[in-house]
Amino acid sequence: MAQLEQDPHPLLARLRATEPVSWLDALGGWIVTRYDLAATVMRDPITFTVDDPRFSTSQVLGPSMLSLDGAAHDRHRKPFTHQFRPAQVRERFVAFIGTETDRLISAIRPAGKAELRRQFAGPLAVAVATEALGLCDISADAVLAWYASIVAAVSEVTRGRPVPTAGTQAFGQLRDALVHNIAHGDVSSLVAHAMRAPEGLRHDEVVSNAAVLLFGGIDTTEGMILNAIRHLLVFGDRDTLAAVRDDADLRSNAIEESIRLEPAAAAVDRYATRPVELGGARIQRGDLVTVSIAGANRDPAVFNDPDRYEISRANAASNLAFAQGPHACLGAHLARAQTTIAIGRLLDRLAGLRLNPDHPHSPRGLVFRKPPNLHVLWSP
Ligand code: HEM
């Protein structure tokens, strides 16, 4: 388990080569590490479902698009899809992301050094998530405190313990704020929009899905931004960084290559609904099947020399970081927009941006992989 948290890639490569669907006692389930098999599992919700009572997020937040399949999943997801299309993301979020990014950079710029997780990527991801949900009158600290309690509650439930009171209270406060927003808030917010959709979700259902949006959009986007900056600063020379700053296409390819190499959400879980053979393994009904996105993204059958960070890799965008099939990430365009703007502005405004050699920066984490801290320097 410790190896999976620190540097899972050598183990994942060994498994992929010898036993691409293998039983791991530490997980209590199967792990799928080959690209084609990972895609097969994610694209077949009839055989590999998320809809299982063991799914810990739904025990804390209630049923939502993340925990349902089939027609019920469509009903929960559809009211939110329009708002996350590329055109809507451009229209509704790009200016906000630019302003917020500039504000955060202006605050750190005079110091010539910063820790980018707590001073930049985290606050940016929280600001965009709260803006999306129309929770702008709630402080970022309050949202982060709810978030931390909900994450802690999901971890407790994953360990087989009951939902802690702090988790129930935090979800209750988030629910009250969202219900207030539905009644009085900005009519253009995602939540207000979803309430008006023809699928007719009830208040509590909109609230559970809104919590999933918040839950799914903070840690992941923070990680995506941090990993992207880190890859550029570790592997890019001065000329490369200037090219990434000035060329939007190269920048977006560099970001795809970063989420290929270190996907911010490294694994997703499914449960087998019937006995099935996959990659030589005999999976039983009810077995946990964990898709290792991190493993699939380094499959040499798809990505040449897969452990290398290649900024111009032609098929970098074929990575599975945002999943595939019915649960493919709803926020992918929004997360990409945040990361593209964040990287462009950081390179533009912080001349000589580089890693601070006094601090470690390797990514950590089993599911949400990112550097716990990212200390950088520049010329103020
Ligand atoms: C703006 C930020 C984001 C938002 C609002 C968001 C929202 C969501 C939502 C609502 C889902 C569930 C979709 C469904 O079940 O039908 C989802 C799934 C997913 N998201 Fe995101 N997400 C964001 C950022 C990210 C990032 C940065 C990553 C990774 C790089 C990511 C990776 C995933 C993955 C792997 C899934 C699939 C989960 C599964 O299949 O079990 N998301 N996202």
GROMACS .gro file of C-alpha atoms and ligand atoms in nm:
model
  423
    1MET     CA    1   0.000   0.000   0.000
    2ALA     CA    2   0.283   0.238   0.093
    3GLN     CA    3   0.444   0.173  -0.244
    4LEU     CA    4   0.115   0.248  -0.423
    5GLU     CA    5   0.094   0.582  -0.239
    6GLN     CA    6   0.453   0.688  -0.299
    7ASP     CA    7   0.557   0.566  -0.641
    8PRO     CA    8   0.306   0.320  -0.784
    9HIS     CA    9   0.445   0.324  -1.138
   10PRO     CA   10   0.706   0.042  -1.116
   11LEU     CA   11   0.448  -0.190  -0.955
   12LEU     CA   12   0.180  -0.093  -1.207
   13ALA     CA   13   0.424  -0.157  -1.495
   14ARG     CA   14   0.508  -0.502  -1.356
   15LEU     CA   15   0.143  -0.592  -1.316
   16ARG     CA   16   0.054  -0.463  -1.663
   17ALA     CA   17   0.326  -0.676  -1.822
   18THR     CA   18   0.253  -0.997  -1.632
   19GLU     CA   19  -0.105  -0.991  -1.507
   20PRO     CA   20  -0.303  -0.690  -1.637
   21VAL     CA   21  -0.603  -0.777  -1.420
   22SER     CA   22  -0.468  -0.891  -1.086
   23TRP     CA   23  -0.609  -0.945  -0.738
   24LEU     CA   24  -0.450  -0.718  -0.477
   25ASP     CA   25  -0.518  -0.814  -0.116
   26ALA     CA   26  -0.427  -0.460  -0.008
   27LEU     CA   27  -0.720  -0.327  -0.215
   28GLY     CA   28  -0.953  -0.618  -0.149
   29GLY     CA   29  -1.021  -0.627  -0.520
   30TRP     CA   30  -0.891  -0.652  -0.874
   31ILE     CA   31  -0.671  -0.386  -1.030
   32VAL     CA   32  -0.680  -0.327  -1.407
   33THR     CA   33  -0.361  -0.175  -1.549
   34ARG     CA   34  -0.385  -0.222  -1.928
   35TYR     CA   35  -0.525   0.063  -2.140
   36ASP     CA   36  -0.768  -0.141  -2.354
   37LEU     CA   37  -0.904  -0.332  -2.054
   38ALA     CA   38  -0.939  -0.013  -1.848
   39ALA     CA   39  -1.143   0.143  -2.130
   40THR     CA   40  -1.354  -0.174  -2.160
   41VAL     CA   41  -1.445  -0.164  -1.790
   42MET     CA   42  -1.531   0.207  -1.790
   43ARG     CA   43  -1.743   0.175  -2.105
   44ASP     CA   44  -1.951  -0.119  -1.977
   45PRO     CA   45  -2.167  -0.001  -1.685
   46ILE     CA   46  -2.394  -0.304  -1.721
   47THR     CA   47  -2.113  -0.541  -1.618
   48PHE     CA   48  -1.905  -0.298  -1.411
   49THR     CA   49  -2.128  -0.067  -1.210
   50VAL     CA   50  -2.073   0.214  -0.961
   51ASP     CA   51  -2.416   0.143  -0.812
   52ASP     CA   52  -2.321  -0.059  -0.505
   53PRO     CA   53  -2.391  -0.002  -0.134
   54ARG     CA   54  -2.015  -0.018  -0.063
   55PHE     CA   55  -1.960   0.303  -0.263
   56SER     CA   56  -1.859   0.533   0.021
   57THR     CA   57  -1.926   0.874  -0.138
   58SER     CA   58  -2.297   0.801  -0.178
   59GLN     CA   59  -2.325   0.698   0.188
   60VAL     CA   60  -2.217   1.050   0.285
   61LEU     CA   61  -2.369   1.263   0.007
   62GLY     CA   62  -2.670   1.056  -0.097
   63PRO     CA   63  -2.731   0.904  -0.443
   64SER     CA   64  -2.592   1.114  -0.729
   65MET     CA   65  -2.469   1.077  -1.087
   66LEU     CA   66  -2.141   0.942  -0.945
   67SER     CA   67  -2.313   0.650  -0.773
   68LEU     CA   68  -2.588   0.556  -1.022
   69ASP     CA   69  -2.596   0.382  -1.358
   70GLY     CA   70  -2.841   0.341  -1.645
   71ALA     CA   71  -3.153   0.557  -1.669
   72ALA     CA   72  -3.116   0.690  -1.313
   73HIS     CA   73  -2.765   0.809  -1.397
   74ASP     CA   74  -2.889   0.991  -1.708
   75ARG     CA   75  -3.161   1.160  -1.506
   76HIS     CA   76  -2.908   1.288  -1.250
   77ARG     CA   77  -2.638   1.392  -1.500
   78LYS     CA   78  -2.838   1.552  -1.781
   79PRO     CA   79  -2.951   1.864  -1.592
   80PHE     CA   80  -2.585   1.961  -1.549
   81THR     CA   81  -2.429   1.872  -1.886
   82HIS     CA   82  -2.518   2.185  -2.081
   83GLN     CA   83  -2.335   2.415  -1.840
   84PHE     CA   84  -2.010   2.220  -1.878
   85ARG     CA   85  -1.989   2.225  -2.259
   86PRO     CA   86  -1.685   2.410  -2.403
   87ALA     CA   87  -1.889   2.710  -2.524
   88GLN     CA   88  -2.062   2.750  -2.186
   89VAL     CA   89  -1.732   2.714  -2.002
   90ARG     CA   90  -1.583   2.990  -2.219
   91GLU     CA   91  -1.881   3.218  -2.174
   92ARG     CA   92  -1.938   3.167  -1.804
   93PHE     CA   93  -1.601   3.086  -1.652
   94VAL     CA   94  -1.300   3.197  -1.856
   95ALA     CA   95  -1.310   3.565  -1.754
   96PHE     CA   96  -1.368   3.471  -1.390
   97ILE     CA   97  -1.075   3.225  -1.394
   98GLY     CA   98  -0.849   3.492  -1.551
   99THR     CA   99  -0.941   3.752  -1.289
  100GLU     CA  100  -0.902   3.512  -0.999
  101THR     CA  101  -0.570   3.380  -1.133
  102ASP     CA  102  -0.434   3.733  -1.167
  103ARG     CA  103  -0.551   3.828  -0.820
  104LEU     CA  104  -0.374   3.527  -0.665
  105ILE     CA  105  -0.053   3.591  -0.861
  106SER     CA  106  -0.053   3.961  -0.770
  107ALA     CA  107  -0.074   3.864  -0.402
  108ILE     CA  108   0.234   3.638  -0.413
  109ARG     CA  109   0.443   3.816  -0.676
  110PRO     CA  110   0.637   4.068  -0.462
  111ALA     CA  111   0.775   3.792  -0.234
  112GLY     CA  112   0.969   3.610  -0.508
  113LYS     CA  113   0.869   3.275  -0.358
  114ALA     CA  114   0.553   3.080  -0.274
  115GLU     CA  115   0.406   2.743  -0.193
  116LEU     CA  116   0.176   2.700  -0.489
  117ARG     CA  117  -0.066   2.446  -0.342
  118ARG     CA  118  -0.193   2.661  -0.056
  119GLN     CA  119  -0.125   3.000  -0.211
  120PHE     CA  120  -0.240   2.940  -0.566
  121ALA     CA  121  -0.382   2.609  -0.699
  122GLY     CA  122  -0.605   2.529  -0.399
  123PRO     CA  123  -0.763   2.876  -0.369
  124LEU     CA  124  -0.818   2.891  -0.746
  125ALA     CA  125  -0.994   2.552  -0.756
  126VAL     CA  126  -1.214   2.649  -0.457
  127ALA     CA  127  -1.303   2.988  -0.607
  128VAL     CA  128  -1.412   2.833  -0.937
  129ALA     CA  129  -1.610   2.555  -0.768
  130THR     CA  130  -1.796   2.796  -0.541
  131GLU     CA  131  -1.860   3.037  -0.828
  132ALA     CA  132  -2.001   2.748  -1.033
  133LEU     CA  133  -2.240   2.652  -0.754
  134GLY     CA  134  -2.338   3.012  -0.682
  135LEU     CA  135  -2.193   2.997  -0.329
  136CYS     CA  136  -2.001   3.323  -0.373
  137ASP     CA  137  -2.130   3.473  -0.046
  138ILE     CA  138  -1.978   3.184   0.154
  139SER     CA  139  -1.610   3.227   0.243
  140ALA     CA  140  -1.353   2.998   0.081
  141ASP     CA  141  -1.243   2.891   0.432
  142ALA     CA  142  -1.596   2.778   0.520
  143VAL     CA  143  -1.624   2.581   0.194
  144LEU     CA  144  -1.283   2.422   0.256
  145ALA     CA  145  -1.382   2.324   0.611
  146TRP     CA  146  -1.701   2.153   0.484
  147TYR     CA  147  -1.500   1.990   0.216
  148ALA     CA  148  -1.238   1.856   0.460
  149SER     CA  149  -1.511   1.711   0.685
  150ILE     CA  150  -1.686   1.545   0.391
  151VAL     CA  151  -1.358   1.397   0.259
  152ALA     CA  152  -1.277   1.268   0.610
  153ALA     CA  153  -1.625   1.115   0.635
  154VAL     CA  154  -1.587   0.937   0.299
  155SER     CA  155  -1.250   0.795   0.417
  156GLU     CA  156  -1.406   0.672   0.744
  157VAL     CA  157  -1.689   0.499   0.557
  158THR     CA  158  -1.433   0.344   0.318
  159ARG     CA  159  -1.266   0.192   0.625
  160GLY     CA  160  -1.599   0.038   0.726
  161ARG     CA  161  -1.681   0.287   1.004
  162PRO     CA  162  -2.008   0.485   1.037
  163VAL     CA  163  -2.046   0.836   0.891
  164PRO     CA  164  -1.892   1.074   1.152
  165THR     CA  165  -2.111   1.352   1.295
  166ALA     CA  166  -1.878   1.623   1.158
  167GLY     CA  167  -1.936   1.487   0.805
  168THR     CA  168  -2.315   1.486   0.847
  169GLN     CA  169  -2.303   1.842   0.987
  170ALA     CA  170  -2.080   1.970   0.706
  171PHE     CA  171  -2.305   1.818   0.441
  172GLY     CA  172  -2.605   1.970   0.622
  173GLN     CA  173  -2.447   2.317   0.609
  174LEU     CA  174  -2.358   2.278   0.243
  175ARG     CA  175  -2.715   2.162   0.175
  176ASP     CA  176  -2.862   2.465   0.357
  177ALA     CA  177  -2.640   2.703   0.158
  178LEU     CA  178  -2.739   2.538  -0.171
  179VAL     CA  179  -3.110   2.534  -0.083
  180HIS     CA  180  -3.083   2.903   0.004
  181ASN     CA  181  -2.913   2.960  -0.330
  182ILE     CA  182  -3.190   2.773  -0.513
  183ALA     CA  183  -3.451   2.992  -0.344
  184HIS     CA  184  -3.282   3.332  -0.364
  185GLY     CA  185  -2.957   3.311  -0.557
  186ASP     CA  186  -2.816   3.379  -0.898
  187VAL     CA  187  -3.055   3.229  -1.155
  188SER     CA  188  -2.765   3.147  -1.385
  189SER     CA  189  -2.585   2.924  -1.132
  190LEU     CA  190  -2.549   2.556  -1.214
  191VAL     CA  191  -2.776   2.462  -0.930
  192ALA     CA  192  -3.054   2.698  -1.032
  193HIS     CA  193  -3.019   2.576  -1.389
  194ALA     CA  194  -3.044   2.210  -1.283
  195MET     CA  195  -3.361   2.279  -1.080
  196ARG     CA  196  -3.532   2.407  -1.395
  197ALA     CA  197  -3.429   2.109  -1.613
  198PRO     CA  198  -3.706   1.882  -1.748
  199GLU     CA  199  -3.561   1.573  -1.574
  200GLY     CA  200  -3.730   1.712  -1.262
  201LEU     CA  201  -3.469   1.638  -0.995
  202ARG     CA  202  -3.588   1.696  -0.641
  203HIS     CA  203  -3.412   1.951  -0.417
  204ASP     CA  204  -3.224   1.681  -0.227
  205GLU     CA  205  -3.111   1.521  -0.554
  206VAL     CA  206  -2.982   1.851  -0.692
  207VAL     CA  207  -2.799   1.907  -0.364
  208SER     CA  208  -2.629   1.563  -0.375
  209ASN     CA  209  -2.514   1.622  -0.732
  210ALA     CA  210  -2.397   1.973  -0.652
  211ALA     CA  211  -2.195   1.830  -0.363
  212VAL     CA  212  -2.040   1.581  -0.607
  213LEU     CA  213  -1.945   1.868  -0.837
  214LEU     CA  214  -1.775   2.041  -0.547
  215PHE     CA  215  -1.626   1.719  -0.420
  216GLY     CA  216  -1.505   1.619  -0.768
  217GLY     CA  217  -1.368   1.954  -0.869
  218ILE     CA  218  -1.142   2.073  -0.587
  219ASP     CA  219  -0.874   1.813  -0.505
  220THR     CA  220  -0.857   1.701  -0.867
  221THR     CA  221  -0.814   2.042  -1.025
  222GLU     CA  222  -0.567   2.149  -0.758
  223GLY     CA  223  -0.367   1.835  -0.842
  224MET     CA  224  -0.394   1.886  -1.216
  225ILE     CA  225  -0.255   2.241  -1.189
  226LEU     CA  226   0.026   2.143  -0.949
  227ASN     CA  227   0.133   1.838  -1.151
  228ALA     CA  228   0.134   2.042  -1.472
  229ILE     CA  229   0.354   2.317  -1.325
  230ARG     CA  230   0.582   2.061  -1.166
  231HIS     CA  231   0.630   1.863  -1.489
  232LEU     CA  232   0.714   2.182  -1.678
  233LEU     CA  233   0.961   2.303  -1.416
  234VAL     CA  234   1.126   1.962  -1.377
  235PHE     CA  235   1.153   1.874  -1.746
  236GLY     CA  236   1.134   2.204  -1.937
  237ASP     CA  237   1.433   2.430  -2.007
  238ARG     CA  238   1.402   2.809  -2.044
  239ASP     CA  239   1.316   2.794  -2.416
  240THR     CA  240   1.053   2.526  -2.360
  241LEU     CA  241   0.887   2.730  -2.085
  242ALA     CA  242   0.881   3.037  -2.312
  243ALA     CA  243   0.727   2.830  -2.593
  244VAL     CA  244   0.459   2.690  -2.357
  245ARG     CA  245   0.383   3.044  -2.236
  246ASP     CA  246   0.341   3.179  -2.590
  247ASP     CA  247   0.185   2.888  -2.781
  248ALA     CA  248  -0.161   2.788  -2.658
  249ASP     CA  249  -0.164   2.459  -2.853
  250LEU     CA  250   0.171   2.351  -2.710
  251ARG     CA  251   0.048   2.451  -2.363
  252SER     CA  252  -0.263   2.237  -2.390
  253ASN     CA  253  -0.057   1.941  -2.519
  254ALA     CA  254   0.187   1.986  -2.230
  255ILE     CA  255  -0.111   1.971  -1.992
  256GLU     CA  256  -0.253   1.656  -2.155
  257GLU     CA  257   0.092   1.497  -2.130
  258SER     CA  258   0.105   1.591  -1.763
  259ILE     CA  259  -0.234   1.431  -1.681
  260ARG     CA  260  -0.126   1.125  -1.881
  261LEU     CA  261   0.188   1.083  -1.673
  262GLU     CA  262   0.031   1.170  -1.337
  263PRO     CA  263  -0.350   1.172  -1.353
  264ALA     CA  264  -0.486   1.373  -1.060
  265ALA     CA  265  -0.751   1.102  -1.005
  266ALA     CA  266  -0.538   0.790  -1.042
  267ALA     CA  267  -0.806   0.523  -1.003
  268VAL     CA  268  -1.182   0.465  -1.022
  269ASP     CA  269  -1.384   0.182  -0.866
  270ARG     CA  270  -1.647  -0.044  -1.015
  271TYR     CA  271  -1.833  -0.356  -0.891
  272ALA     CA  272  -1.891  -0.661  -1.113
  273THR     CA  273  -2.261  -0.737  -1.164
  274ARG     CA  274  -2.195  -1.090  -1.299
  275PRO     CA  275  -1.910  -1.341  -1.328
  276VAL     CA  276  -1.688  -1.220  -1.611
  277GLU     CA  277  -1.349  -1.303  -1.759
  278LEU     CA  278  -1.125  -1.003  -1.819
  279GLY     CA  279  -0.761  -1.011  -1.930
  280GLY     CA  280  -0.727  -1.372  -1.815
  281ALA     CA  281  -0.882  -1.310  -1.471
  282ARG     CA  282  -1.205  -1.473  -1.352
  283ILE     CA  283  -1.394  -1.196  -1.180
  284GLN     CA  284  -1.686  -1.299  -0.956
  285ARG     CA  285  -2.019  -1.121  -0.918
  286GLY     CA  286  -1.985  -0.847  -0.655
  287ASP     CA  287  -1.604  -0.821  -0.680
  288LEU     CA  288  -1.445  -0.478  -0.656
  289VAL     CA  289  -1.270  -0.385  -0.983
  290THR     CA  290  -1.036  -0.086  -0.955
  291VAL     CA  291  -0.935   0.072  -1.284
  292SER     CA  292  -0.584   0.212  -1.254
  293ILE     CA  293  -0.594   0.518  -1.478
  294ALA     CA  294  -0.232   0.580  -1.382
  295GLY     CA  295  -0.145   0.230  -1.506
  296ALA     CA  296  -0.344   0.257  -1.830
  297ASN     CA  297  -0.192   0.596  -1.909
  298ARG     CA  298   0.157   0.443  -1.919
  299ASP     CA  299   0.066   0.141  -2.132
  300PRO     CA  300   0.353   0.103  -2.384
  301ALA     CA  301   0.107  -0.050  -2.634
  302VAL     CA  302  -0.048   0.299  -2.667
  303PHE     CA  303   0.220   0.544  -2.552
  304ASN     CA  304   0.574   0.502  -2.679
  305ASP     CA  305   0.839   0.526  -2.406
  306PRO     CA  306   0.554   0.584  -2.159
  307ASP     CA  307   0.752   0.701  -1.853
  308ARG     CA  308   0.896   0.998  -2.041
  309TYR     CA  309   0.739   1.345  -2.027
  310GLU     CA  310   0.723   1.447  -2.394
  311ILE     CA  311   0.572   1.788  -2.433
  312SER     CA  312   0.484   1.737  -2.803
  313ARG     CA  313   0.371   1.374  -2.777
  314ALA     CA  314   0.130   1.329  -3.069
  315ASN     CA  315  -0.128   1.118  -2.882
  316ALA     CA  316  -0.098   1.272  -2.534
  317ALA     CA  317  -0.470   1.358  -2.546
  318SER     CA  318  -0.561   0.987  -2.573
  319ASN     CA  319  -0.494   0.962  -2.198
  320LEU     CA  320  -0.775   0.833  -1.974
  321ALA     CA  321  -0.735   1.091  -1.696
  322PHE     CA  322  -1.096   1.209  -1.732
  323ALA     CA  323  -1.227   0.851  -1.762
  324GLN     CA  324  -1.446   0.721  -2.044
  325GLY     CA  325  -1.801   0.596  -2.084
  326PRO     CA  326  -2.108   0.725  -1.899
  327HIS     CA  327  -1.910   0.861  -1.601
  328ALA     CA  328  -1.652   1.051  -1.810
  329CYS     CA  329  -1.565   1.363  -1.616
  330LEU     CA  330  -1.830   1.630  -1.643
  331GLY     CA  331  -1.585   1.904  -1.546
  332ALA     CA  332  -1.307   1.816  -1.793
  333HIS     CA  333  -1.338   2.135  -2.004
  334LEU     CA  334  -1.360   2.352  -1.695
  335ALA     CA  335  -1.057   2.184  -1.536
  336ARG     CA  336  -0.860   2.221  -1.861
  337ALA     CA  337  -0.958   2.589  -1.885
  338GLN     CA  338  -0.837   2.652  -1.529
  339THR     CA  339  -0.508   2.474  -1.584
  340THR     CA  340  -0.437   2.637  -1.921
  341ILE     CA  341  -0.503   2.986  -1.786
  342ALA     CA  342  -0.313   2.918  -1.462
  343ILE     CA  343   0.000   2.789  -1.639
  344GLY     CA  344  -0.005   3.065  -1.901
  345ARG     CA  345  -0.033   3.344  -1.641
  346LEU     CA  346   0.223   3.195  -1.401
  347LEU     CA  347   0.482   3.168  -1.678
  348ASP     CA  348   0.393   3.512  -1.808
  349ARG     CA  349   0.397   3.702  -1.480
  350LEU     CA  350   0.659   3.526  -1.267
  351ALA     CA  351   0.986   3.572  -1.459
  352GLY     CA  352   1.243   3.298  -1.400
  353LEU     CA  353   0.986   3.067  -1.231
  354ARG     CA  354   1.167   2.759  -1.096
  355LEU     CA  355   1.138   2.492  -0.827
  356ASN     CA  356   1.279   2.581  -0.486
  357PRO     CA  357   1.563   2.327  -0.445
  358ASP     CA  358   1.527   2.331  -0.063
  359HIS     CA  359   1.193   2.145  -0.071
  360PRO     CA  360   1.083   1.801  -0.197
  361HIS     CA  361   0.815   1.802  -0.466
  362SER     CA  362   0.741   1.440  -0.565
  363PRO     CA  363   0.373   1.353  -0.606
  364ARG     CA  364   0.205   1.135  -0.341
  365GLY     CA  365  -0.134   0.971  -0.294
  366LEU     CA  366  -0.323   0.660  -0.390
  367VAL     CA  367  -0.621   0.818  -0.565
  368PHE     CA  368  -0.560   1.193  -0.565
  369ARG     CA  369  -0.196   1.220  -0.675
  370LYS     CA  370  -0.009   1.548  -0.644
  371PRO     CA  371   0.292   1.699  -0.465
  372PRO     CA  372   0.183   1.768  -0.103
  373ASN     CA  373   0.361   2.106  -0.140
  374LEU     CA  374   0.513   2.284  -0.437
  375HIS     CA  375   0.764   2.552  -0.335
  376VAL     CA  376   0.881   2.777  -0.618
  377LEU     CA  377   1.102   3.083  -0.668
  378TRP     CA  378   1.111   3.363  -0.927
  379SER     CA  379   1.270   3.704  -0.974
  380PRO     CA  380   1.031   3.954  -0.809
  381HEM     C1  381  -1.383   2.168  -1.258
  381HEM     C2  382  -1.340   2.059  -1.204
  381HEM     C3  383  -1.414   1.927  -1.208
  381HEM     C4  384  -1.547   1.902  -1.192
  381HEM     C5  385  -1.660   2.001  -1.171
  381HEM     C6  386  -1.564   1.758  -1.204
  381HEM     C7  387  -1.684   1.691  -1.195
  381HEM     C8  388  -1.702   1.557  -1.215
  381HEM     C9  389  -1.827   1.487  -1.203
  381HEM    C10  390  -1.960   1.552  -1.165
  381HEM    C11  391  -1.805   1.357  -1.230
  381HEM    C12  392  -1.909   1.244  -1.226
  381HEM    C13  393  -1.968   1.221  -1.360
  381HEM    C14  394  -2.062   1.104  -1.359
  381HEM     O1  395  -2.053   1.017  -1.272
  381HEM     O2  396  -2.148   1.097  -1.450
  381HEM    C15  397  -1.665   1.341  -1.260
  381HEM    C16  398  -1.605   1.223  -1.292
  381HEM    C17  399  -1.469   1.210  -1.303
  381HEM     N1  400  -1.375   1.310  -1.297
  381HEM    FE1  401  -1.407   1.505  -1.273
  381HEM     N2  402  -1.441   1.700  -1.226
  381HEM    C18  403  -1.348   1.800  -1.228
  381HEM    C19  404  -1.212   1.786  -1.246
  381HEM    C20  405  -1.149   1.668  -1.266
  381HEM    C21  406  -1.006   1.652  -1.283
  381HEM    C22  407  -0.904   1.766  -1.281
  381HEM    C23  408  -0.983   1.518  -1.302
  381HEM    C24  409  -0.852   1.449  -1.326
  381HEM    C25  410  -0.751   1.500  -1.393
  381HEM    C26  411  -1.111   1.451  -1.296
  381HEM    C27  412  -1.129   1.315  -1.312
  381HEM    C28  413  -1.251   1.252  -1.311
  381HEM    C29  414  -1.266   1.109  -1.328
  381HEM    C30  415  -1.154   1.007  -1.346
  381HEM    C31  416  -1.403   1.082  -1.322
  381HEM    C32  417  -1.471   0.947  -1.335
  381HEM    C33  418  -1.517   0.892  -1.201
  381HEM    C34  419  -1.568   0.751  -1.220
  381HEM     O3  420  -1.579   0.702  -1.331
  381HEM     O4  421  -1.594   0.682  -1.118
  381HEM     N3  422  -1.209   1.544  -1.274
  381HEM     N4  423  -1.604   1.464  -1.251
   0.00000   0.00000   0.00000
